[in-house]
Amino acid sequence: MTLFNRRQKQDAQVDFQNLPRHIAIIMDGNGRWAKKRNMPRSYGHGVGAETFRTIATYCKEIGLEYLTVYAFSTENWKRSQEEVGAIMGLLKKYLLEAIGQMERDRVKMEFFGDLSALTPELQELCEQTREISKRYDGCQVNICLNYGGRDEIVRAAKAYAQDCLEGKADPNHLTEERFGGYLFSKGVPDPELIIRPSGELRLSNFLPWQSAYSEFYFTDVLWPDFDKEELHRAIAAFQHRSRRFGGV
Ligand code: IPE
Ligand code: IPE
Ligand code: MG
């Protein structure tokens, strides 16, 4: 048996007719991946961005409806100026390339997070990407940038309170669904599956509201090494879970 055959045999069995509608990924482990190679952390972020491109394209190919990725958190500003600068530089490069290839890839892109903290140039690129995306349907990729789950909830609460003050909303009629309409994720179904590579077993402020009933898949693989096979393993694991939502 060739190595290729053996690999294929070990590949997880995914039922592509029954995919979750929405998968979310915490793209973690870029820094450690680079460190293992005696390279600067920014090198890991660059390779991680390529992994994102590969996985996003593949998710579209298999017919996934929504992919949400954690790219930069509200806490990631604590990192060195050099690292933050490198990440923002990669983001600009990625968006410029994405805009150039959108007609070909036809992936719809959205952004969750407070973009006002980004440079005007980056904000403009995000806006452009969003605008072009309106022409497409099919897979929607949500990129979480300067995103924090608690920040998202506080913002929603503020906007809701403002609507109450202006007489546009009434607290007696507030439901979970209505409140969800104030979140960045407005209109997007909750992720059924959340994947975190890099061996960390935490959410790190990612989608606390939306993950109430998500299934979690943790793997030691570092994000730059994450590939289709690893995605298959995560989906196959998800497909073997018994989701009860509080019932029996
Ligand atoms: C994730 O990789 C990317 C961002 C948080 C921007 P990390 O940079 O957190 O990589 P590790 O966790 O230090 O290995
Ligand atoms: C979460 O990873 C944020 C992103 C992947 C963008 P972190 O590396 O920032 O999380 P912690 O610090 O390990 O919790
Ligand atoms: Mg990390």
PDB file of N, CA and C in Angstrom, residues 127-213:
ATOM      1  N   GLU A 127     -14.776  47.792   3.739  1.00  0.00           N
ATOM      2  CA  GLU A 127     -16.030  48.294   3.190  1.00  0.00           C
ATOM      3  C   GLU A 127     -16.209  47.865   1.724  1.00  0.00           C
ATOM      4  N   GLN A 128     -15.094  48.005   0.975  1.00  0.00           N
ATOM      5  CA  GLN A 128     -15.117  47.615  -0.444  1.00  0.00           C
ATOM      6  C   GLN A 128     -15.429  46.124  -0.592  1.00  0.00           C
ATOM      7  N   THR A 129     -14.762  45.322   0.252  1.00  0.00           N
ATOM      8  CA  THR A 129     -14.961  43.871   0.216  1.00  0.00           C
ATOM      9  C   THR A 129     -16.420  43.532   0.504  1.00  0.00           C
ATOM     10  N   ARG A 130     -16.962  44.210   1.504  1.00  0.00           N
ATOM     11  CA  ARG A 130     -18.365  44.019   1.878  1.00  0.00           C
ATOM     12  C   ARG A 130     -19.304  44.358   0.723  1.00  0.00           C
ATOM     13  N   GLU A 131     -19.031  45.501   0.095  1.00  0.00           N
ATOM     14  CA  GLU A 131     -19.873  45.968  -1.011  1.00  0.00           C
ATOM     15  C   GLU A 131     -19.882  44.962  -2.160  1.00  0.00           C
ATOM     16  N   ILE A 132     -18.686  44.532  -2.588  1.00  0.00           N
ATOM     17  CA  ILE A 132     -18.602  43.579  -3.705  1.00  0.00           C
ATOM     18  C   ILE A 132     -19.335  42.293  -3.317  1.00  0.00           C
ATOM     19  N   SER A 133     -19.181  41.907  -2.053  1.00  0.00           N
ATOM     20  CA  SER A 133     -19.768  40.647  -1.579  1.00  0.00           C
ATOM     21  C   SER A 133     -21.283  40.618  -1.726  1.00  0.00           C
ATOM     22  N   LYS A 134     -21.892  41.781  -1.685  1.00  0.00           N
ATOM     23  CA  LYS A 134     -23.360  41.822  -1.764  1.00  0.00           C
ATOM     24  C   LYS A 134     -23.877  41.192  -3.050  1.00  0.00           C
ATOM     25  N   ARG A 135     -23.014  41.136  -4.062  1.00  0.00           N
ATOM     26  CA  ARG A 135     -23.438  40.567  -5.344  1.00  0.00           C
ATOM     27  C   ARG A 135     -23.465  39.035  -5.331  1.00  0.00           C
ATOM     28  N   TYR A 136     -22.850  38.435  -4.330  1.00  0.00           N
ATOM     29  CA  TYR A 136     -22.732  36.977  -4.331  1.00  0.00           C
ATOM     30  C   TYR A 136     -23.657  36.331  -3.324  1.00  0.00           C
ATOM     31  N   ASP A 137     -24.037  35.096  -3.648  1.00  0.00           N
ATOM     32  CA  ASP A 137     -24.648  34.301  -2.584  1.00  0.00           C
ATOM     33  C   ASP A 137     -23.798  33.047  -2.483  1.00  0.00           C
ATOM     34  N   GLY A 138     -24.210  32.101  -1.693  1.00  0.00           N
ATOM     35  CA  GLY A 138     -23.331  30.958  -1.471  1.00  0.00           C
ATOM     36  C   GLY A 138     -22.572  31.180  -0.186  1.00  0.00           C
ATOM     37  N   CYS A 139     -21.395  30.570  -0.090  1.00  0.00           N
ATOM     38  CA  CYS A 139     -20.658  30.582   1.176  1.00  0.00           C
ATOM     39  C   CYS A 139     -20.363  32.001   1.674  1.00  0.00           C
ATOM     40  N   GLN A 140     -20.701  32.268   2.922  1.00  0.00           N
ATOM     41  CA  GLN A 140     -20.379  33.562   3.532  1.00  0.00           C
ATOM     42  C   GLN A 140     -19.285  33.376   4.572  1.00  0.00           C
ATOM     43  N   VAL A 141     -18.190  34.103   4.379  1.00  0.00           N
ATOM     44  CA  VAL A 141     -17.072  34.015   5.327  1.00  0.00           C
ATOM     45  C   VAL A 141     -17.078  35.274   6.193  1.00  0.00           C
ATOM     46  N   ASN A 142     -17.209  35.083   7.495  1.00  0.00           N
ATOM     47  CA  ASN A 142     -17.194  36.203   8.427  1.00  0.00           C
ATOM     48  C   ASN A 142     -15.829  36.263   9.091  1.00  0.00           C
ATOM     49  N   ILE A 143     -15.134  37.383   8.906  1.00  0.00           N
ATOM     50  CA  ILE A 143     -13.811  37.527   9.497  1.00  0.00           C
ATOM     51  C   ILE A 143     -13.935  38.396  10.749  1.00  0.00           C
ATOM     52  N   CYS A 144     -13.564  37.847  11.891  1.00  0.00           N
ATOM     53  CA  CYS A 144     -13.661  38.599  13.143  1.00  0.00           C
ATOM     54  C   CYS A 144     -12.395  39.400  13.359  1.00  0.00           C
ATOM     55  N   LEU A 145     -12.539  40.714  13.289  1.00  0.00           N
ATOM     56  CA  LEU A 145     -11.406  41.651  13.363  1.00  0.00           C
ATOM     57  C   LEU A 145     -11.660  42.639  14.478  1.00  0.00           C
ATOM     58  N   ASN A 146     -10.707  42.769  15.369  1.00  0.00           N
ATOM     59  CA  ASN A 146     -10.934  43.568  16.576  1.00  0.00           C
ATOM     60  C   ASN A 146     -12.292  43.149  17.156  1.00  0.00           C
ATOM     61  N   TYR A 147     -12.453  41.844  17.234  1.00  0.00           N
ATOM     62  CA  TYR A 147     -13.693  41.262  17.745  1.00  0.00           C
ATOM     63  C   TYR A 147     -13.496  40.776  19.175  1.00  0.00           C
ATOM     64  N   GLY A 148     -14.467  41.068  20.024  1.00  0.00           N
ATOM     65  CA  GLY A 148     -14.507  40.508  21.371  1.00  0.00           C
ATOM     66  C   GLY A 148     -15.960  40.185  21.647  1.00  0.00           C
ATOM     67  N   GLY A 149     -16.227  39.002  22.160  1.00  0.00           N
ATOM     68  CA  GLY A 149     -17.604  38.583  22.391  1.00  0.00           C
ATOM     69  C   GLY A 149     -18.318  39.455  23.414  1.00  0.00           C
ATOM     70  N   ARG A 150     -17.601  39.815  24.489  1.00  0.00           N
ATOM     71  CA  ARG A 150     -18.252  40.659  25.497  1.00  0.00           C
ATOM     72  C   ARG A 150     -18.492  42.050  24.937  1.00  0.00           C
ATOM     73  N   ASP A 151     -17.520  42.534  24.183  1.00  0.00           N
ATOM     74  CA  ASP A 151     -17.663  43.849  23.538  1.00  0.00           C
ATOM     75  C   ASP A 151     -18.903  43.838  22.631  1.00  0.00           C
ATOM     76  N   GLU A 152     -19.077  42.742  21.906  1.00  0.00           N
ATOM     77  CA  GLU A 152     -20.222  42.621  20.997  1.00  0.00           C
ATOM     78  C   GLU A 152     -21.544  42.717  21.776  1.00  0.00           C
ATOM     79  N   ILE A 153     -21.586  42.044  22.931  1.00  0.00           N
ATOM     80  CA  ILE A 153     -22.823  42.040  23.724  1.00  0.00           C
ATOM     81  C   ILE A 153     -23.082  43.421  24.339  1.00  0.00           C
ATOM     82  N   VAL A 154     -22.022  44.065  24.833  1.00  0.00           N
ATOM     83  CA  VAL A 154     -22.195  45.408  25.417  1.00  0.00           C
ATOM     84  C   VAL A 154     -22.679  46.397  24.348  1.00  0.00           C
ATOM     85  N   ARG A 155     -22.068  46.315  23.164  1.00  0.00           N
ATOM     86  CA  ARG A 155     -22.507  47.194  22.070  1.00  0.00           C
ATOM     87  C   ARG A 155     -23.972  46.971  21.739  1.00  0.00           C
ATOM     88  N   ALA A 156     -24.362  45.704  21.694  1.00  0.00           N
ATOM     89  CA  ALA A 156     -25.755  45.371  21.373  1.00  0.00           C
ATOM     90  C   ALA A 156     -26.671  45.941  22.456  1.00  0.00           C
ATOM     91  N   ALA A 157     -26.260  45.781  23.721  1.00  0.00           N
ATOM     92  CA  ALA A 157     -27.084  46.277  24.833  1.00  0.00           C
ATOM     93  C   ALA A 157     -27.241  47.802  24.722  1.00  0.00           C
ATOM     94  N   LYS A 158     -26.153  48.481  24.390  1.00  0.00           N
ATOM     95  CA  LYS A 158     -26.204  49.949  24.246  1.00  0.00           C
ATOM     96  C   LYS A 158     -27.155  50.348  23.115  1.00  0.00           C
ATOM     97  N   ALA A 159     -27.006  49.703  21.973  1.00  0.00           N
ATOM     98  CA  ALA A 159     -27.845  50.041  20.823  1.00  0.00           C
ATOM     99  C   ALA A 159     -29.311  49.763  21.139  1.00  0.00           C
ATOM    100  N   TYR A 160     -29.541  48.668  21.856  1.00  0.00           N
ATOM    101  CA  TYR A 160     -30.915  48.327  22.223  1.00  0.00           C
ATOM    102  C   TYR A 160     -31.489  49.366  23.191  1.00  0.00           C
ATOM    103  N   ALA A 161     -30.675  49.734  24.187  1.00  0.00           N
ATOM    104  CA  ALA A 161     -31.128  50.735  25.176  1.00  0.00           C
ATOM    105  C   ALA A 161     -31.456  52.056  24.463  1.00  0.00           C
ATOM    106  N   GLN A 162     -30.622  52.407  23.500  1.00  0.00           N
ATOM    107  CA  GLN A 162     -30.856  53.646  22.741  1.00  0.00           C
ATOM    108  C   GLN A 162     -32.200  53.569  22.005  1.00  0.00           C
ATOM    109  N   ASP A 163     -32.469  52.407  21.402  1.00  0.00           N
ATOM    110  CA  ASP A 163     -33.747  52.235  20.703  1.00  0.00           C
ATOM    111  C   ASP A 163     -34.923  52.349  21.679  1.00  0.00           C
ATOM    112  N   CYS A 164     -34.704  51.873  22.904  1.00  0.00           N
ATOM    113  CA  CYS A 164     -35.770  51.985  23.913  1.00  0.00           C
ATOM    114  C   CYS A 164     -35.999  53.460  24.255  1.00  0.00           C
ATOM    115  N   LEU A 165     -34.899  54.181  24.435  1.00  0.00           N
ATOM    116  CA  LEU A 165     -35.008  55.618  24.759  1.00  0.00           C
ATOM    117  C   LEU A 165     -35.744  56.370  23.663  1.00  0.00           C
ATOM    118  N   GLU A 166     -35.499  55.949  22.424  1.00  0.00           N
ATOM    119  CA  GLU A 166     -36.139  56.640  21.296  1.00  0.00           C
ATOM    120  C   GLU A 166     -37.530  56.096  20.990  1.00  0.00           C
ATOM    121  N   GLY A 167     -37.977  55.187  21.830  1.00  0.00           N
ATOM    122  CA  GLY A 167     -39.323  54.634  21.659  1.00  0.00           C
ATOM    123  C   GLY A 167     -39.439  53.626  20.517  1.00  0.00           C
ATOM    124  N   LYS A 168     -38.293  53.152  19.997  1.00  0.00           N
ATOM    125  CA  LYS A 168     -38.353  52.189  18.888  1.00  0.00           C
ATOM    126  C   LYS A 168     -38.399  50.746  19.397  1.00  0.00           C
ATOM    127  N   ALA A 169     -38.113  50.559  20.671  1.00  0.00           N
ATOM    128  CA  ALA A 169     -38.134  49.201  21.231  1.00  0.00           C
ATOM    129  C   ALA A 169     -38.739  49.263  22.631  1.00  0.00           C
ATOM    130  N   ASP A 170     -39.315  48.134  23.032  1.00  0.00           N
ATOM    131  CA  ASP A 170     -39.962  48.056  24.339  1.00  0.00           C
ATOM    132  C   ASP A 170     -39.401  46.841  25.081  1.00  0.00           C
ATOM    133  N   PRO A 171     -38.751  47.063  26.256  1.00  0.00           N
ATOM    134  CA  PRO A 171     -38.127  45.956  26.997  1.00  0.00           C
ATOM    135  C   PRO A 171     -39.082  44.796  27.267  1.00  0.00           C
ATOM    136  N   ASN A 172     -40.368  45.080  27.383  1.00  0.00           N
ATOM    137  CA  ASN A 172     -41.324  43.993  27.639  1.00  0.00           C
ATOM    138  C   ASN A 172     -41.426  43.030  26.477  1.00  0.00           C
ATOM    139  N   HIS A 173     -40.975  43.473  25.317  1.00  0.00           N
ATOM    140  CA  HIS A 173     -41.063  42.616  24.139  1.00  0.00           C
ATOM    141  C   HIS A 173     -39.713  42.077  23.698  1.00  0.00           C
ATOM    142  N   LEU A 174     -38.701  42.222  24.551  1.00  0.00           N
ATOM    143  CA  LEU A 174     -37.368  41.747  24.152  1.00  0.00           C
ATOM    144  C   LEU A 174     -37.301  40.222  24.214  1.00  0.00           C
ATOM    145  N   THR A 175     -36.816  39.629  23.117  1.00  0.00           N
ATOM    146  CA  THR A 175     -36.621  38.170  23.078  1.00  0.00           C
ATOM    147  C   THR A 175     -35.159  37.915  22.709  1.00  0.00           C
ATOM    148  N   GLU A 176     -34.725  36.689  22.864  1.00  0.00           N
ATOM    149  CA  GLU A 176     -33.353  36.331  22.479  1.00  0.00           C
ATOM    150  C   GLU A 176     -33.140  36.648  21.001  1.00  0.00           C
ATOM    151  N   GLU A 177     -34.139  36.317  20.218  1.00  0.00           N
ATOM    152  CA  GLU A 177     -34.021  36.528  18.783  1.00  0.00           C
ATOM    153  C   GLU A 177     -33.874  38.017  18.434  1.00  0.00           C
ATOM    154  N   ARG A 178     -34.690  38.855  19.077  1.00  0.00           N
ATOM    155  CA  ARG A 178     -34.597  40.293  18.820  1.00  0.00           C
ATOM    156  C   ARG A 178     -33.247  40.830  19.253  1.00  0.00           C
ATOM    157  N   PHE A 179     -32.775  40.371  20.414  1.00  0.00           N
ATOM    158  CA  PHE A 179     -31.479  40.852  20.899  1.00  0.00           C
ATOM    159  C   PHE A 179     -30.375  40.440  19.919  1.00  0.00           C
ATOM    160  N   GLY A 180     -30.503  39.224  19.380  1.00  0.00           N
ATOM    161  CA  GLY A 180     -29.523  38.740  18.404  1.00  0.00           C
ATOM    162  C   GLY A 180     -29.403  39.666  17.198  1.00  0.00           C
ATOM    163  N   GLY A 181     -30.475  40.378  16.908  1.00  0.00           N
ATOM    164  CA  GLY A 181     -30.485  41.307  15.784  1.00  0.00           C
ATOM    165  C   GLY A 181     -29.608  42.533  16.011  1.00  0.00           C
ATOM    166  N   TYR A 182     -29.115  42.713  17.229  1.00  0.00           N
ATOM    167  CA  TYR A 182     -28.223  43.838  17.532  1.00  0.00           C
ATOM    168  C   TYR A 182     -26.753  43.412  17.521  1.00  0.00           C
ATOM    169  N   LEU A 183     -26.512  42.121  17.320  1.00  0.00           N
ATOM    170  CA  LEU A 183     -25.126  41.617  17.349  1.00  0.00           C
ATOM    171  C   LEU A 183     -24.494  41.723  15.959  1.00  0.00           C
ATOM    172  N   PHE A 184     -23.163  41.640  15.911  1.00  0.00           N
ATOM    173  CA  PHE A 184     -22.475  41.655  14.612  1.00  0.00           C
ATOM    174  C   PHE A 184     -22.996  40.507  13.748  1.00  0.00           C
ATOM    175  N   SER A 185     -23.369  39.412  14.400  1.00  0.00           N
ATOM    176  CA  SER A 185     -23.768  38.200  13.686  1.00  0.00           C
ATOM    177  C   SER A 185     -25.225  38.210  13.234  1.00  0.00           C
ATOM    178  N   LYS A 186     -25.844  39.376  13.295  1.00  0.00           N
ATOM    179  CA  LYS A 186     -27.240  39.542  12.881  1.00  0.00           C
ATOM    180  C   LYS A 186     -27.544  38.756  11.586  1.00  0.00           C
ATOM    181  N   GLY A 187     -28.568  37.911  11.633  1.00  0.00           N
ATOM    182  CA  GLY A 187     -28.987  37.194  10.423  1.00  0.00           C
ATOM    183  C   GLY A 187     -28.207  35.922  10.130  1.00  0.00           C
ATOM    184  N   VAL A 188     -27.142  35.674  10.887  1.00  0.00           N
ATOM    185  CA  VAL A 188     -26.330  34.467  10.648  1.00  0.00           C
ATOM    186  C   VAL A 188     -26.706  33.420  11.700  1.00  0.00           C
ATOM    187  N   PRO A 189     -27.010  32.188  11.279  1.00  0.00           N
ATOM    188  CA  PRO A 189     -27.360  31.174  12.285  1.00  0.00           C
ATOM    189  C   PRO A 189     -26.159  30.881  13.191  1.00  0.00           C
ATOM    190  N   ASP A 190     -26.433  30.431  14.409  1.00  0.00           N
ATOM    191  CA  ASP A 190     -25.333  30.112  15.338  1.00  0.00           C
ATOM    192  C   ASP A 190     -24.450  29.008  14.764  1.00  0.00           C
ATOM    193  N   PRO A 191     -23.152  29.032  15.062  1.00  0.00           N
ATOM    194  CA  PRO A 191     -22.290  27.948  14.566  1.00  0.00           C
ATOM    195  C   PRO A 191     -22.615  26.640  15.287  1.00  0.00           C
ATOM    196  N   GLU A 192     -22.808  25.578  14.505  1.00  0.00           N
ATOM    197  CA  GLU A 192     -23.044  24.271  15.119  1.00  0.00           C
ATOM    198  C   GLU A 192     -21.729  23.691  15.634  1.00  0.00           C
ATOM    199  N   LEU A 193     -20.635  24.082  14.972  1.00  0.00           N
ATOM    200  CA  LEU A 193     -19.323  23.507  15.300  1.00  0.00           C
ATOM    201  C   LEU A 193     -18.288  24.619  15.441  1.00  0.00           C
ATOM    202  N   ILE A 194     -17.551  24.605  16.549  1.00  0.00           N
ATOM    203  CA  ILE A 194     -16.448  25.567  16.741  1.00  0.00           C
ATOM    204  C   ILE A 194     -15.149  24.774  16.881  1.00  0.00           C
ATOM    205  N   ILE A 195     -14.177  25.117  16.051  1.00  0.00           N
ATOM    206  CA  ILE A 195     -12.898  24.398  16.029  1.00  0.00           C
ATOM    207  C   ILE A 195     -11.810  25.288  16.617  1.00  0.00           C
ATOM    208  N   ARG A 196     -11.019  24.743  17.554  1.00  0.00           N
ATOM    209  CA  ARG A 196      -9.854  25.498  18.017  1.00  0.00           C
ATOM    210  C   ARG A 196      -8.606  24.639  17.889  1.00  0.00           C
ATOM    211  N   PRO A 197      -7.724  25.007  16.974  1.00  0.00           N
ATOM    212  CA  PRO A 197      -6.446  24.318  16.907  1.00  0.00           C
ATOM    213  C   PRO A 197      -5.502  24.855  17.989  1.00  0.00           C
ATOM    214  N   SER A 198      -4.298  24.344  18.034  1.00  0.00           N
ATOM    215  CA  SER A 198      -3.182  24.815  18.878  1.00  0.00           C
ATOM    216  C   SER A 198      -3.185  24.281  20.296  1.00  0.00           C
ATOM    217  N   GLY A 199      -4.121  23.406  20.631  1.00  0.00           N
ATOM    218  CA  GLY A 199      -4.074  22.759  21.940  1.00  0.00           C
ATOM    219  C   GLY A 199      -4.674  23.549  23.083  1.00  0.00           C
ATOM    220  N   GLU A 200      -5.082  24.786  22.851  1.00  0.00           N
ATOM    221  CA  GLU A 200      -5.697  25.567  23.934  1.00  0.00           C
ATOM    222  C   GLU A 200      -7.163  25.167  24.061  1.00  0.00           C
ATOM    223  N   LEU A 201      -7.612  25.026  25.329  1.00  0.00           N
ATOM    224  CA  LEU A 201      -8.989  24.583  25.547  1.00  0.00           C
ATOM    225  C   LEU A 201      -9.825  25.733  26.109  1.00  0.00           C
ATOM    226  N   ARG A 202      -9.940  26.793  25.363  1.00  0.00           N
ATOM    227  CA  ARG A 202     -10.755  27.929  25.817  1.00  0.00           C
ATOM    228  C   ARG A 202     -11.310  28.674  24.605  1.00  0.00           C
ATOM    229  N   LEU A 203     -12.268  29.570  24.915  1.00  0.00           N
ATOM    230  CA  LEU A 203     -12.919  30.341  23.845  1.00  0.00           C
ATOM    231  C   LEU A 203     -12.218  31.664  23.563  1.00  0.00           C
ATOM    232  N   SER A 204     -11.504  32.202  24.554  1.00  0.00           N
ATOM    233  CA  SER A 204     -10.813  33.486  24.389  1.00  0.00           C
ATOM    234  C   SER A 204     -11.730  34.578  23.816  1.00  0.00           C
ATOM    235  N   ASN A 205     -12.938  34.666  24.405  1.00  0.00           N
ATOM    236  CA  ASN A 205     -13.853  35.769  24.046  1.00  0.00           C
ATOM    237  C   ASN A 205     -14.421  35.651  22.619  1.00  0.00           C
ATOM    238  N   PHE A 206     -14.502  34.433  22.111  1.00  0.00           N
ATOM    239  CA  PHE A 206     -15.019  34.205  20.757  1.00  0.00           C
ATOM    240  C   PHE A 206     -16.466  33.731  20.815  1.00  0.00           C
ATOM    241  N   LEU A 207     -17.374  34.489  20.267  1.00  0.00           N
ATOM    242  CA  LEU A 207     -18.775  34.123  20.104  1.00  0.00           C
ATOM    243  C   LEU A 207     -19.458  33.551  21.357  1.00  0.00           C
ATOM    244  N   PRO A 208     -19.319  34.218  22.520  1.00  0.00           N
ATOM    245  CA  PRO A 208     -19.940  33.650  23.735  1.00  0.00           C
ATOM    246  C   PRO A 208     -21.459  33.530  23.626  1.00  0.00           C
ATOM    247  N   TRP A 209     -22.101  34.472  22.952  1.00  0.00           N
ATOM    248  CA  TRP A 209     -23.571  34.410  22.813  1.00  0.00           C
ATOM    249  C   TRP A 209     -23.960  33.297  21.845  1.00  0.00           C
ATOM    250  N   GLN A 210     -23.278  33.281  20.694  1.00  0.00           N
ATOM    251  CA  GLN A 210     -23.653  32.373  19.596  1.00  0.00           C
ATOM    252  C   GLN A 210     -23.273  30.926  19.866  1.00  0.00           C
ATOM    253  N   SER A 211     -22.353  30.682  20.816  1.00  0.00           N
ATOM    254  CA  SER A 211     -21.849  29.314  21.025  1.00  0.00           C
ATOM    255  C   SER A 211     -22.628  28.564  22.105  1.00  0.00           C
ATOM    256  N   ALA A 212     -23.748  29.130  22.548  1.00  0.00           N
ATOM    257  CA  ALA A 212     -24.489  28.528  23.666  1.00  0.00           C
ATOM    258  C   ALA A 212     -24.711  27.026  23.477  1.00  0.00           C
ATOM    259  N   TYR A 213     -24.997  26.588  22.237  1.00  0.00           N
ATOM    260  CA  TYR A 213     -25.223  25.160  21.990  1.00  0.00           C
ATOM    261  C   TYR A 213     -24.295  24.581  20.927  1.00  0.00           C
TER     262      TYR A 213
END
